[in-house]
Short mmCIF file of C-alpha atoms in Angstrom, two decimals:
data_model
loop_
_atom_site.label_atom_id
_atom_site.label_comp_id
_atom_site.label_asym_id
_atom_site.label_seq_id
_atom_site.Cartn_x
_atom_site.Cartn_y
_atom_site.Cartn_z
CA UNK A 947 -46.37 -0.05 82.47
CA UNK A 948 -43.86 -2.72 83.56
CA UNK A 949 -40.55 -2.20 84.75
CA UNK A 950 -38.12 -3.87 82.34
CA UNK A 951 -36.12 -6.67 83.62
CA UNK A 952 -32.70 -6.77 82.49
CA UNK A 953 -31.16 -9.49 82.54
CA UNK A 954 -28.28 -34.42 86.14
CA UNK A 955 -26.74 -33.60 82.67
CA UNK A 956 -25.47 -36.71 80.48
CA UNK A 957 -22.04 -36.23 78.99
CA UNK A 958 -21.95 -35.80 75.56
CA UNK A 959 -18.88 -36.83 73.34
CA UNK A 960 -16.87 -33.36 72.76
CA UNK A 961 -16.46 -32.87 69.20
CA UNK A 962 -13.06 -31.10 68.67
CA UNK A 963 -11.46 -28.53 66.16
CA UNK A 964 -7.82 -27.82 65.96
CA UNK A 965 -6.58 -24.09 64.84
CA UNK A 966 -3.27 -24.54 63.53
CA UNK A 967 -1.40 -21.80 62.76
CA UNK A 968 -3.44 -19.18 60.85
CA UNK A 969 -5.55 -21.86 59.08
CA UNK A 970 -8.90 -23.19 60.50
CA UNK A 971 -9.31 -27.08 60.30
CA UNK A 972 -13.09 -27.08 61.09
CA UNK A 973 -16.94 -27.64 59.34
CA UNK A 974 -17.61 -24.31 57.79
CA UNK A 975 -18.66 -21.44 60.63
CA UNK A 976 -21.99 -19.57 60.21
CA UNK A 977 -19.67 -16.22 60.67
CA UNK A 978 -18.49 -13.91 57.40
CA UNK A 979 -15.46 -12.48 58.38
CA UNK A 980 -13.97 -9.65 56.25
CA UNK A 981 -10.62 -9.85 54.68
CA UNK A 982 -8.56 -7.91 57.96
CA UNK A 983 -4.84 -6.72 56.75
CA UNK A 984 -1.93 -6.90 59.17
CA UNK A 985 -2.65 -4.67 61.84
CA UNK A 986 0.65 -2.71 63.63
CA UNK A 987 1.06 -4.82 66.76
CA UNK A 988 -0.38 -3.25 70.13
CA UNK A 989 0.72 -2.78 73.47
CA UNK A 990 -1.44 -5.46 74.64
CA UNK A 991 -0.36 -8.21 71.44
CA UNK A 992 3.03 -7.33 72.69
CA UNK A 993 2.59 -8.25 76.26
CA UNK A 994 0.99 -11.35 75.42
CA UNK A 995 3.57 -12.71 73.23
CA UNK A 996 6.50 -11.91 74.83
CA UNK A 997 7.35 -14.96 75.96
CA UNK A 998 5.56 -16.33 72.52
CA UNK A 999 1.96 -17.88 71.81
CA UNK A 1000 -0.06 -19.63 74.26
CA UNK A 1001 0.51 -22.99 72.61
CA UNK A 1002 -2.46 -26.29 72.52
CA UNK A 1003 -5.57 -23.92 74.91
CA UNK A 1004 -8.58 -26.06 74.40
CA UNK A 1005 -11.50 -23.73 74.08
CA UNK A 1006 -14.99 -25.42 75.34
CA UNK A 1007 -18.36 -24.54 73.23
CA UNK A 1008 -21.07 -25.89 75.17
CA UNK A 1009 -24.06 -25.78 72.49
CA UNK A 1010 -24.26 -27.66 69.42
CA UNK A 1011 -21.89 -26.02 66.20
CA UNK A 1012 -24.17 -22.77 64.74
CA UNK A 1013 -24.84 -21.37 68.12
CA UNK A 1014 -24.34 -17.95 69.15
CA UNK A 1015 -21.87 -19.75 71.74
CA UNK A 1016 -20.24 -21.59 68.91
CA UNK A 1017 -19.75 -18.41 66.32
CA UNK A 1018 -18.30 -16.22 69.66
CA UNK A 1019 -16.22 -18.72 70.59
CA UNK A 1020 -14.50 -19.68 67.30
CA UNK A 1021 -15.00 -15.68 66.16
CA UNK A 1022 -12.78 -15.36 69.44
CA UNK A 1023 -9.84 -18.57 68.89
CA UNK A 1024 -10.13 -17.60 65.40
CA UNK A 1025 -8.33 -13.81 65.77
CA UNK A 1026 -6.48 -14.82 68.90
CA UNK A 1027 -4.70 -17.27 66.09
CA UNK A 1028 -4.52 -14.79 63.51
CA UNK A 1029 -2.95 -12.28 66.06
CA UNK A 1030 -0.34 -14.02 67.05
CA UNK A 1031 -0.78 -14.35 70.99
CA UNK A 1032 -2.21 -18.29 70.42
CA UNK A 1033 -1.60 -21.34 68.41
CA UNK A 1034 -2.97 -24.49 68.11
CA UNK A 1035 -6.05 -23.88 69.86
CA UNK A 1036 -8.47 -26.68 69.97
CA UNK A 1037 -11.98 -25.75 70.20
CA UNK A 1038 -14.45 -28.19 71.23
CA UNK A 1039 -18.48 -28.49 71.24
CA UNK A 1040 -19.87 -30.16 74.35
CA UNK A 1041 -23.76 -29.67 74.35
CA UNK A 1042 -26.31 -30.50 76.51
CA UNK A 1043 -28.42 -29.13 79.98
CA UNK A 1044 -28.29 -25.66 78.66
CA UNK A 1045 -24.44 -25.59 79.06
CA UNK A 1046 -24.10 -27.08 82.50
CA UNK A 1047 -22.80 -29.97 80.56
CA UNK A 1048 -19.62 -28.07 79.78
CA UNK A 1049 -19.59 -26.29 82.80
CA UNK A 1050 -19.03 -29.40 84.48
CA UNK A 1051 -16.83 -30.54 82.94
CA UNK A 1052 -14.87 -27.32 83.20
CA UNK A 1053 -14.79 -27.68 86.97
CA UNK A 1054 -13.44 -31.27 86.53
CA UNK A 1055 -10.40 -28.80 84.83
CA UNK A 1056 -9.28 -28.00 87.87
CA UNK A 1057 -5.60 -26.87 87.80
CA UNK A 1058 -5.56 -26.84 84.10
CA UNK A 1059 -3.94 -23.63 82.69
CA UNK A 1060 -4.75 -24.23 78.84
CA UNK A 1061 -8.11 -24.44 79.22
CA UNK A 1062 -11.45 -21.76 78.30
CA UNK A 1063 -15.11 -21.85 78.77
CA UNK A 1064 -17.33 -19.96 76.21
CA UNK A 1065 -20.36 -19.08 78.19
CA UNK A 1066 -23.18 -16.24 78.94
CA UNK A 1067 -26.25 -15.52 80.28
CA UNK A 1068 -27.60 -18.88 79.74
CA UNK A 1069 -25.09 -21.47 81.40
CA UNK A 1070 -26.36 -19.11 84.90
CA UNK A 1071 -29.96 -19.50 84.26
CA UNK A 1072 -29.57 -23.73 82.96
CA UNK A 1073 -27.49 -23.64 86.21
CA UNK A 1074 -30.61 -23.20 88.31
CA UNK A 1075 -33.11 -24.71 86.43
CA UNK A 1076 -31.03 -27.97 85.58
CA UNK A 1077 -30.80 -27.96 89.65
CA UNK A 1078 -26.33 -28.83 88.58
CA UNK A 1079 -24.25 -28.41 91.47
CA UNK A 1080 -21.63 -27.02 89.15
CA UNK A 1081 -21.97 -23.55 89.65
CA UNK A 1082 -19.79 -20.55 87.56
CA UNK A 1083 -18.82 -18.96 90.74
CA UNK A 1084 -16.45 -22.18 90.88
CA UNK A 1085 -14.96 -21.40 87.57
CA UNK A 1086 -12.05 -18.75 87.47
CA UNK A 1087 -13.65 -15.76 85.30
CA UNK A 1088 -11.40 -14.30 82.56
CA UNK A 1089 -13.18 -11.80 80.05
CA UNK A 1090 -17.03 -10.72 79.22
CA UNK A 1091 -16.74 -10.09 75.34
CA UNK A 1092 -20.20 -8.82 74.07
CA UNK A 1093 -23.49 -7.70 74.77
CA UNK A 1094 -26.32 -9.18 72.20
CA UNK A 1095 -29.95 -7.67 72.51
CA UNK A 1096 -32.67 -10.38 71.16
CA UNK A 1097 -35.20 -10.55 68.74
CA UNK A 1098 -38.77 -12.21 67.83
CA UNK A 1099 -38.40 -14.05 64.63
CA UNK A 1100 -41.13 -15.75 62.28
CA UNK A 1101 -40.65 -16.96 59.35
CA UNK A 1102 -41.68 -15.01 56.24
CA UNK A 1103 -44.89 -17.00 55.39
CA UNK A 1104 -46.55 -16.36 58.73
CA UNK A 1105 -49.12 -14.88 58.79
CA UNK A 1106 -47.86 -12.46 61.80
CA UNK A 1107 -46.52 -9.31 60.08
CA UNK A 1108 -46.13 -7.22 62.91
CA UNK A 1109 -45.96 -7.42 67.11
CA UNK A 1110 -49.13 -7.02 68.09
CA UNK A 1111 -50.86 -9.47 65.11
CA UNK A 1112 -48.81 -11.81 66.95
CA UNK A 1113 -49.30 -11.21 70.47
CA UNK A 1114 -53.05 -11.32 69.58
CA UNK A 1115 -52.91 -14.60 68.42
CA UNK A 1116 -50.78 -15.74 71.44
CA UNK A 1117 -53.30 -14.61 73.78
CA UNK A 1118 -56.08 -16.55 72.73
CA UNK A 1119 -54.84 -19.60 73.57
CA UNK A 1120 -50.98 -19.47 74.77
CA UNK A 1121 -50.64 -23.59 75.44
CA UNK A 1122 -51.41 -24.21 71.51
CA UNK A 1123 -49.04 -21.00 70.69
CA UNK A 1124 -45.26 -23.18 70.82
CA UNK A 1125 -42.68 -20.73 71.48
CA UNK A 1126 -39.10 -21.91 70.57
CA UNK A 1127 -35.59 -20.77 71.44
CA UNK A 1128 -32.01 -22.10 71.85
CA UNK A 1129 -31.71 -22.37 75.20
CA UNK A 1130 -32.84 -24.31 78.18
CA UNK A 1131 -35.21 -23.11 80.69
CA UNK A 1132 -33.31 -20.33 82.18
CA UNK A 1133 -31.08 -19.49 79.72
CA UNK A 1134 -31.57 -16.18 77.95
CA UNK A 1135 -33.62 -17.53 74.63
CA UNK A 1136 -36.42 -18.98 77.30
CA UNK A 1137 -36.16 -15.60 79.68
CA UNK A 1138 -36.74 -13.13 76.74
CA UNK A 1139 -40.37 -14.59 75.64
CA UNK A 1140 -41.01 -15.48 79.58
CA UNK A 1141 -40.35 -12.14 80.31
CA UNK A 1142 -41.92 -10.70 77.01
CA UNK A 1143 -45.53 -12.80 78.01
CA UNK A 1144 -45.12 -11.16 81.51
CA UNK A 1145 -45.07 -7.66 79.99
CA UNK A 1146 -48.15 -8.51 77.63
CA UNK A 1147 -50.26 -9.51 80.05
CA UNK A 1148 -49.54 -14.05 79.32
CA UNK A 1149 -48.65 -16.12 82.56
CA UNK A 1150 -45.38 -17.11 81.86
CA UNK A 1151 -46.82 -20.92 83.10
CA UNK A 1152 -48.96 -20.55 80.27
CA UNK A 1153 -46.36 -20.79 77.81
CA UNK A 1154 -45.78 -23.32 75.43
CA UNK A 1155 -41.83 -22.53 75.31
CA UNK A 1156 -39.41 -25.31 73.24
CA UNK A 1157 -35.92 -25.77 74.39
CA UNK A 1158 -33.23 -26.52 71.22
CA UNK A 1159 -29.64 -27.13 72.19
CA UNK A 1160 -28.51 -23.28 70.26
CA UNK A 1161 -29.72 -21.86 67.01
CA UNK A 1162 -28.15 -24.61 64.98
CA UNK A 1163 -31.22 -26.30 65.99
CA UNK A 1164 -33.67 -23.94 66.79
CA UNK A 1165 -33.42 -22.50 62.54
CA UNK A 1166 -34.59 -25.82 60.81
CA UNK A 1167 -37.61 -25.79 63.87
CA UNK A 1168 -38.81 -22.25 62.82
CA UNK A 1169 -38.34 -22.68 59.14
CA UNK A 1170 -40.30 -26.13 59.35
CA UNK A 1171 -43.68 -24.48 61.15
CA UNK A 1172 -42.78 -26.42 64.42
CA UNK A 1173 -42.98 -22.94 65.92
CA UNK A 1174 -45.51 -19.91 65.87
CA UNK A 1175 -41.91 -17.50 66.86
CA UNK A 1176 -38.65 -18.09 67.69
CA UNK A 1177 -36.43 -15.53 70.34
CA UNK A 1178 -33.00 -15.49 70.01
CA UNK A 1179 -30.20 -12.95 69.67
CA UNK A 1180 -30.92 -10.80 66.57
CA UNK A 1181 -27.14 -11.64 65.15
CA UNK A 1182 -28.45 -15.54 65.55
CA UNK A 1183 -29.97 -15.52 62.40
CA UNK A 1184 -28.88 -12.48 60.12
CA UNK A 1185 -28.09 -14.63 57.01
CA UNK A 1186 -31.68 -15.94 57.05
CA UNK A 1187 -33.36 -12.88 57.58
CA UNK A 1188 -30.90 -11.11 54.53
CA UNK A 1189 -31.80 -14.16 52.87
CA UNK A 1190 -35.59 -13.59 53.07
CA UNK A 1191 -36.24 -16.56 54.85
CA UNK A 1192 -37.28 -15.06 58.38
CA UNK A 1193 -38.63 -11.14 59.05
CA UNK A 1194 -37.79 -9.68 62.41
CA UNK A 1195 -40.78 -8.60 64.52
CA UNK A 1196 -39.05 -6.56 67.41
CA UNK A 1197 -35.73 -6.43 68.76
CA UNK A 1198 -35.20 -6.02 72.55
CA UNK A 1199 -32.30 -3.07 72.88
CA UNK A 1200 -33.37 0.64 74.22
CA UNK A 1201 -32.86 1.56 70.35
CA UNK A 1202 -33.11 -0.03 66.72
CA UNK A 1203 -29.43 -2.30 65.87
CA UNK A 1204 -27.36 -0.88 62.85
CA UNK A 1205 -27.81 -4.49 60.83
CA UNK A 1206 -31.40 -4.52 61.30
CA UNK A 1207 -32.57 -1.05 60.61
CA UNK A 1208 -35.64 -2.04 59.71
CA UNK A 1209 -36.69 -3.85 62.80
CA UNK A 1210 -38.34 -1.68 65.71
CA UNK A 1211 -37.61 -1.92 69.21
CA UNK A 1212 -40.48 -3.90 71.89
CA UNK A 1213 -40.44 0.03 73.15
CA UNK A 1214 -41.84 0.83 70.16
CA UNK A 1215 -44.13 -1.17 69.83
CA UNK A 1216 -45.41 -0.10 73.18
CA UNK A 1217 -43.80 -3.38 75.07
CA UNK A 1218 -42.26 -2.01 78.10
CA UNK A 1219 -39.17 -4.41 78.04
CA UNK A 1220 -35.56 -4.36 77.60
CA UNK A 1221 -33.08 -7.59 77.53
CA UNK A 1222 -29.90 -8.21 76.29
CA UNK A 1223 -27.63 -11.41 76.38
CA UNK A 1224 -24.08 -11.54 77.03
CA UNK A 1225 -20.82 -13.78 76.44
CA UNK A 1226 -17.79 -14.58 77.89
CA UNK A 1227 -15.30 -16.59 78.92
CA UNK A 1228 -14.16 -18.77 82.07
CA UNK A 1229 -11.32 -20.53 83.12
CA UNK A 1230 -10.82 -23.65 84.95
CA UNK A 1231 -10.76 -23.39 88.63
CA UNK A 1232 -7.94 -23.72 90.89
CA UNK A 1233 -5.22 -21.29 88.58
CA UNK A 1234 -2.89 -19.05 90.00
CA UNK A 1235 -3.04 -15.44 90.01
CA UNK A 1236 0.09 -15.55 87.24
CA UNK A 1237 -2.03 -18.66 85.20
CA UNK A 1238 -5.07 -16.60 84.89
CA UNK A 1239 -3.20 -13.25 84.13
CA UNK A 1240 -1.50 -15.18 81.26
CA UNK A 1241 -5.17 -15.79 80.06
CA UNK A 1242 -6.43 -12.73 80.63
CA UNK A 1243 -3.61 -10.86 78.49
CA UNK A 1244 -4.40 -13.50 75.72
CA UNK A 1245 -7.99 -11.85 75.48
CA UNK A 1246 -7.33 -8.61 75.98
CA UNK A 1247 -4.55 -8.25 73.15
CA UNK A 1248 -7.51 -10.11 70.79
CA UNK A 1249 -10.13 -7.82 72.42
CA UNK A 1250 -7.81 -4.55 71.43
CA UNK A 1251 -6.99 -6.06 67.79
CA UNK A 1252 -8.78 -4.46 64.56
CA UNK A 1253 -9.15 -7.86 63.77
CA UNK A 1254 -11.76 -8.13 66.61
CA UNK A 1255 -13.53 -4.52 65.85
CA UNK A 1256 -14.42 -6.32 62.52
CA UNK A 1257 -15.75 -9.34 64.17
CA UNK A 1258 -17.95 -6.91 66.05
CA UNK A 1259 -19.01 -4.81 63.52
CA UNK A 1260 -19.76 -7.87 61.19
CA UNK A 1261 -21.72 -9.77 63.66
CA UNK A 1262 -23.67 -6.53 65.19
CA UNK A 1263 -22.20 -7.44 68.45
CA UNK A 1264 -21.67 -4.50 71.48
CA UNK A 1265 -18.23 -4.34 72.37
CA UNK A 1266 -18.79 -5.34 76.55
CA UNK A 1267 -15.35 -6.30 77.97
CA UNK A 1268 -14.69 -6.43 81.12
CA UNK A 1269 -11.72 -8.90 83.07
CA UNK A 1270 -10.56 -9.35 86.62
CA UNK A 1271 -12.74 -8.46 89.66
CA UNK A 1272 -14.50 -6.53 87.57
CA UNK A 1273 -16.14 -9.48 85.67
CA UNK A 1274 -16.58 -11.70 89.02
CA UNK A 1275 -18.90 -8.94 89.93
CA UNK A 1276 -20.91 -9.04 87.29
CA UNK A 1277 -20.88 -12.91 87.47
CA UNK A 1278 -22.25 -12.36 91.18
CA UNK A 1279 -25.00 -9.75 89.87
CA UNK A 1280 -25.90 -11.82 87.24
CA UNK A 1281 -26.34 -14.96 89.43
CA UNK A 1282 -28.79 -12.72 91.79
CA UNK A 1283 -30.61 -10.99 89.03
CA UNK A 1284 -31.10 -14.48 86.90
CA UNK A 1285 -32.73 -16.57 90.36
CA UNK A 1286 -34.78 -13.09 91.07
CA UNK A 1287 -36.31 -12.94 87.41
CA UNK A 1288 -37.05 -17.15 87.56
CA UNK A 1289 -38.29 -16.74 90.90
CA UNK A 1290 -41.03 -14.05 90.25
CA UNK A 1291 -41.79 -15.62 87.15
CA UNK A 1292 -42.64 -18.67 89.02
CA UNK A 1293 -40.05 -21.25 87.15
CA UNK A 1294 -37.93 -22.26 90.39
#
């Protein structure tokens, strides 16, 4: 048995949405939010607006709209609004290079108080495998919001209806087996079936893995038969699967996810593996010590809000937060552990 493993861009034009007040200007979010009343206001919404809203933050997405990056970060604007402790936020999709794109830009930030990154797991990994110099240690860390474990999805008409049908067939011949996902070579949708082949006994150079800029475009690819499987967090696709459209083969957490009871662990299914994504949020670089607390209160007062305890529960998400020093360690542990897992995989 295996010992799990945890885990030059071209600018794109930004394409913005303004949050204005409590309504949402924007092209409809693959979210459902429940109806949340008014909540009593908390210490933390307190602190935050007591010298009144952070007024015009631009909030950075960079994957295409649909993303699990897209529906965190506008999930995250979204109650900060609603709350009270922002308005006006503009948030703004910048795809491309796995992230780096809009990490990038980002660092060109520098200085610039009113501005957030929404980023995880994947902007490391595309940060080593695009070969960027922008790097999120330069980036001023504010908050890690949630922990997502992935899953294996095919669609319903395949004719793989359980794990080990499938990782049959992807032995035979793993170059004509096209793996998809919505990230980038290192970013956490390319990791989970690299790491996944490793644990079956598949060089991970022998996969035929598919990069698509988020799950906005890595759905119409695995509905369309462009792909034999598609990983991805399990919360990527929930309406679809609901829908009957795609059936879950395994999710990657130690046990079975609340909104997928149906769907058995890799464990389970006698894959010795564990991985779970994460998201977050960075700052520009170059703020003061007051600049980033004001940020950091922002996202703790939405963290602490039932509005955001709804957004979790709806979405399946693990409540993960975690701010100050606390976070840039886990940035730095995450840097190591991501070049360890490419490295022994043979991918840098």
């Amino acid at each position: 048995m295996r010992k799990p493993a945890l885990l030059k861009p071209a600018l794109l034009k930004p394409t913005p949405t303004r949050f204005i007040g409590s309504t949402v200007v924007a092209s409809t979010l693959i979210l459902a939010l429940s109806a949340c009343g008014v909540t009593g206001t908390t210490a933390s919404t307190a602190e935050a607006t007591a010298s009144g809203p952070l007024k015009n933050i631009q909030v950075m997405i960079p994957n295409a709209p649909g993303s699990g990056y897209d529906v965190t970060g506008r999930a995250a604007v979204k109650v900060m609004d609603e709350i009270g402790v922002t308005t006006g936020t503009e948030v703004t999709n910048l795809a491309g290079a796995g992230g780096t794109v809009g990490l990038a830009r980002t660092l060109t930030e520098k200085g610039n108080k009113d501005f957030m990154l929404l980023m995880g797991l994947g902007v490391v990994g595309a940060a080593y495998t695009n070969e960027t110099d922008a790097k999120v240690a330069d980036a001023t860390p504010i908050a890690r919001l949630i922990e997502e474990a992935g899953a294996i999805f095919v669609p319903t008409n395949s004719p793989y209806k359980t794990l080990d049908d499938l990782i049959a067939a992807w032995k035979k011949n793993p170059g004509a087996f096209p793996v998809g996902g919505g990230s980038s070579p290192g970013g956490p949708d390319h990791l989970l079936p690299m790491q996944l082949a490793d644990a079956v006994g598949i060089k991970a150079s022998d996969v035929n893995y598919v990069a698509y800029d988020g799950g906005g475009e890595l759905l119409p690819a695995i509905l369309g038969g462009k792909l034999q499987f598609a990983a991805s967090g399990y919360g990527e696709f929930l309406e679809q699967v609901k829908a009957g459209e795609l059936r879950v083969l395994a999710v990657t957490s130690e046990e079975r996810v609340p909104v997928l009871p149906d769907a058995p662990t890799l464990k389970e299914q006698d894959v010795d593996l564990v991985f779970t994504n994460w998201r977050g949020l960075l700052a520009a670089p170059g703020l003061t010590k007051a600049e980033t607390a004001r940020l950091v209160t922002a996202v703790t007062a939405m963290h602490d809000s039932d509005e955001w305890a709804q957004v979790l529960e709806d979405n399946g998400w693990t409540d993960a937060f975690l701010t100050g020093d606390d976070f840039a360690s886990f940035l730095t542990e995450q840097d190591e552990r991501v070049a360890t897992v490419l490295t022994d995989l043979g991918l840098v």
